[in-house]
CSV table of C-alpha atoms in Angstrom, one decimal:
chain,number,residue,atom,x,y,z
A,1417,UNK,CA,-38.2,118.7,92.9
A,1418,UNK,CA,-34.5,118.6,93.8
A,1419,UNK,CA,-33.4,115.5,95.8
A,1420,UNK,CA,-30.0,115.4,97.9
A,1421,UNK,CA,-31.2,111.8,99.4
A,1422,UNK,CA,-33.3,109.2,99.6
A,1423,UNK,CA,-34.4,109.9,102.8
A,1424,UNK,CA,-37.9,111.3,103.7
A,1425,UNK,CA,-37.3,114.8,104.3
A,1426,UNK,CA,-33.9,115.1,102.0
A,1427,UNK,CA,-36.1,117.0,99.2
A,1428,UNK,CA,-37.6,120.6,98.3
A,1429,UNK,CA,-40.8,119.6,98.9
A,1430,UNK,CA,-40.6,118.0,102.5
A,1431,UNK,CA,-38.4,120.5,103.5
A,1432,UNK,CA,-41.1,123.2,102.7
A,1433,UNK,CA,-43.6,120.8,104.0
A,1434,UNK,CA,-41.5,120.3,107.3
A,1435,UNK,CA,-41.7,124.4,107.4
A,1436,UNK,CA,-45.3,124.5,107.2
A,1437,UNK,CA,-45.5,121.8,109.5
A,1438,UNK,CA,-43.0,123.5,112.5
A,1439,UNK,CA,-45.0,127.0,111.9
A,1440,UNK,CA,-48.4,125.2,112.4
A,1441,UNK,CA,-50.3,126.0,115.9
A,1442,UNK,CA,-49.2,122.6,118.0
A,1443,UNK,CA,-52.9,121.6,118.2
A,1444,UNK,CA,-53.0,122.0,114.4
A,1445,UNK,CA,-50.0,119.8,113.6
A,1446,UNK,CA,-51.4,116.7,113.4
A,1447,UNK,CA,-54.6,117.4,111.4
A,1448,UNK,CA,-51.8,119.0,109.2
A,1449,UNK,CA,-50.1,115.8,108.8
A,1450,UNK,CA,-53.5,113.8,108.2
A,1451,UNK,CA,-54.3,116.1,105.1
A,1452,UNK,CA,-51.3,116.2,103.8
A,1453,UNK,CA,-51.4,111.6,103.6
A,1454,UNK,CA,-55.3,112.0,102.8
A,1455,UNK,CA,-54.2,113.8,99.3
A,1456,UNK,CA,-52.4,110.4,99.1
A,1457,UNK,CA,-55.3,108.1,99.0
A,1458,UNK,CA,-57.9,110.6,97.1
A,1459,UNK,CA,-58.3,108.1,94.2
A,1460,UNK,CA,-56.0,110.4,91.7
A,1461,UNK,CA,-52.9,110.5,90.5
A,1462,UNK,CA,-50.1,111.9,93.0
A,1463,UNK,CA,-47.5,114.0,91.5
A,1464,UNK,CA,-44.0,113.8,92.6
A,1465,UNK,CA,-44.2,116.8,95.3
A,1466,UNK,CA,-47.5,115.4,96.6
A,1467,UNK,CA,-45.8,111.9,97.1
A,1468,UNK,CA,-42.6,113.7,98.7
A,1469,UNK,CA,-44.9,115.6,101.0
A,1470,UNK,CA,-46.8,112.0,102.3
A,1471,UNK,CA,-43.6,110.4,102.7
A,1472,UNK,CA,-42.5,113.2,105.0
A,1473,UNK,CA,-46.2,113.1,106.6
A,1474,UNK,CA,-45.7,109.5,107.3
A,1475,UNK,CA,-42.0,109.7,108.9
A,1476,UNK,CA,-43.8,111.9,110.7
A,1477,UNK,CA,-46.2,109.9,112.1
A,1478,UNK,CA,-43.9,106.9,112.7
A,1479,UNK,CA,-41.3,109.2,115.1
A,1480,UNK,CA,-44.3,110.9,116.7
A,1481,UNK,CA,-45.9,107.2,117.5
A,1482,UNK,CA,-42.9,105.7,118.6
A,1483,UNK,CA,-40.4,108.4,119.3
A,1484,UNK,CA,-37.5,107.9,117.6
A,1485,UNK,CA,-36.5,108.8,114.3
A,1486,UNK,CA,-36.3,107.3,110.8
A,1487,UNK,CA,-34.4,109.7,109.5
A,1488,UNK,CA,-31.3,111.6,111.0
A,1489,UNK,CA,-31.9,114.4,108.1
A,1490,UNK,CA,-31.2,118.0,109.7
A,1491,UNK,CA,-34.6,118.6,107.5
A,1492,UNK,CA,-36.7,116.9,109.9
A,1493,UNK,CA,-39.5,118.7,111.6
A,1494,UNK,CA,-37.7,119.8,115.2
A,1495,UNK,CA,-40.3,119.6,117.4
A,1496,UNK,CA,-40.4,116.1,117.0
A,1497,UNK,CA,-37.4,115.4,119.4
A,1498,UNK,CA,-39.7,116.5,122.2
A,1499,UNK,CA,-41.1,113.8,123.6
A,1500,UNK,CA,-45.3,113.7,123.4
A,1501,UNK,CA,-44.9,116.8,121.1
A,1502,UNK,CA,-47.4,115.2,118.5
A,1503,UNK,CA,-50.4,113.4,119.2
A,1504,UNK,CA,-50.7,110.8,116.5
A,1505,UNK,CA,-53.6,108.1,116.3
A,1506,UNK,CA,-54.3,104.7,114.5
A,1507,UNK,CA,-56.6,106.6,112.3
A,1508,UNK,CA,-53.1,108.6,111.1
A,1509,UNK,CA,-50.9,105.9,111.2
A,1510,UNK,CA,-53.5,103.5,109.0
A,1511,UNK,CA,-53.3,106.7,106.6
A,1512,UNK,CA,-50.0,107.0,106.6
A,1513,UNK,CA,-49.8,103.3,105.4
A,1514,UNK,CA,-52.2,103.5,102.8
A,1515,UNK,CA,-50.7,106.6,101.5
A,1516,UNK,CA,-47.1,104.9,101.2
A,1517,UNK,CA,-48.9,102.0,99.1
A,1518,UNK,CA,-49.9,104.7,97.1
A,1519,UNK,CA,-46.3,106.3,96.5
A,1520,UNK,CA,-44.7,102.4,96.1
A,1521,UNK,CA,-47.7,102.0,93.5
A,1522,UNK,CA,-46.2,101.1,90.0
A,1523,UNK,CA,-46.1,103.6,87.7
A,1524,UNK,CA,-46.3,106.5,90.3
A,1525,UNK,CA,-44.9,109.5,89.9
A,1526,UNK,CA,-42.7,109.0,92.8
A,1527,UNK,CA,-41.5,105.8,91.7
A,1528,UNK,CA,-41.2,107.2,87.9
A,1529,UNK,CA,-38.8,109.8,89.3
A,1530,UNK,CA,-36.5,107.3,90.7
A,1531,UNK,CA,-36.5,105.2,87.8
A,1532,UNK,CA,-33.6,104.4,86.4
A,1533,UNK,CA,-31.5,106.4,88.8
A,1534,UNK,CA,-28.5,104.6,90.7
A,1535,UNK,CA,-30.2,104.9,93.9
A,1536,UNK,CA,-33.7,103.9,92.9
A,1537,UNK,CA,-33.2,100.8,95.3
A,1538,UNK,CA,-32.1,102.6,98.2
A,1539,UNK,CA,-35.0,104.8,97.9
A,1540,UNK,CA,-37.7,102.2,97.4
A,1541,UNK,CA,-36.1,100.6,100.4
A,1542,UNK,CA,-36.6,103.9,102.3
A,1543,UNK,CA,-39.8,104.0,101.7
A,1544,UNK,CA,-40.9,100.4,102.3
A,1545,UNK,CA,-39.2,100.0,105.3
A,1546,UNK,CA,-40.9,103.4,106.5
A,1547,UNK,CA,-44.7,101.4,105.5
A,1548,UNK,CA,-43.2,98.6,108.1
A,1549,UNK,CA,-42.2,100.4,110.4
A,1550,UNK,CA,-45.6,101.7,110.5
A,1551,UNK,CA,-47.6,98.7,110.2
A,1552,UNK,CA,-46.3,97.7,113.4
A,1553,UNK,CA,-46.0,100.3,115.3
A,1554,UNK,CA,-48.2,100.5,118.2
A,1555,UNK,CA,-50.6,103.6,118.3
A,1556,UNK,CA,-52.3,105.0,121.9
C-alpha cells in the first residue's frame, strides 16, 4: 500500500475504495460503507488494505453524520460535500467505532505498518481522533 499521509484517504487503498464508493448507485453507498467497517470487526486478522479501507469507511461516516470534513484530502469521496448526500445511522456509526478499535488494536497490521516510521504518532492521532469524533457525534 503506498502512503503520501496519514490522513484517511491519503493511501492506494482508500483511494480505490473512495472510487468504488463514488461509482456506487446513491442508495447503495451506505450499505457499501457498512461492509466495508463490518470486514473490520469479523473476529480475524485485518490486513493493512482492509484497515486502510475502514479508516476511509469511517471518515466517511463521520462527514456524512455531521457534515463536515475530517480530512481536506482531494481523495475524499466528492459526493460528500453535498449536503444529506449520504444517509448514515447509529448502527454505521457504532461500526465505524468498533472497527477503528480494531485498526488501533496492538499488533495490527495497520499499526505494524506505521511502526517505527517518523510519523507513526501523527497517524495514530489521525485515527484516534477520527474514533472520537465519532463517539460523539450525534446520529438521526
Amino acid at each position: 500500500m503506498a502512503t503520501w499521509q496519514f490522513g484517511p484517504f491519503d493511501n492506494d487503498d482508500a483511494v480505490e475504495w473512495c472510487d468504488a464508493l463514488e461509482a456506487a448507485p446513491l442508495d447503495q453507498r451506505a450499505e457499501l460503507v457498512r461492509d466495508t467497517l463490518a470486514v473490520a470487526v469479523a473476529g480475524r486478522v485485518l490486513t493493512a488494505g482492509e484497515a486502510a479501507r475502514a479508516v476511509a469507511a469511517a471518515a466517511t461516516a463521520l462527514q456524512s453524520l455531521n457534515g463536515v470534513p475530517f480530512s481536506n484530502s482531494a481523495y475524499a469521496p466528492r459526493f460528500l460535500s453535498d449536503k444529506g448526500a449520504m444517509a448514515v445511522d447509529s448502527s454505521i456509526r457504532d461500526l465505524a467505532v468498533q472497527a477503528l478499535g480494531e485498526v488501533l488494536a496492538n499488533g495490527s497490521a495497520w499499526r505494524l505498518r506505521w511502526a517505527d516510521d517518523i510519523e507513526e504518532e501523527e497517524a495514530l492521532a489521525v485515527v484516534e481522533s477520527l474514533r472520537s469524533h465519532l463517539v460523539s457525534a450525534v446520529t438521526p
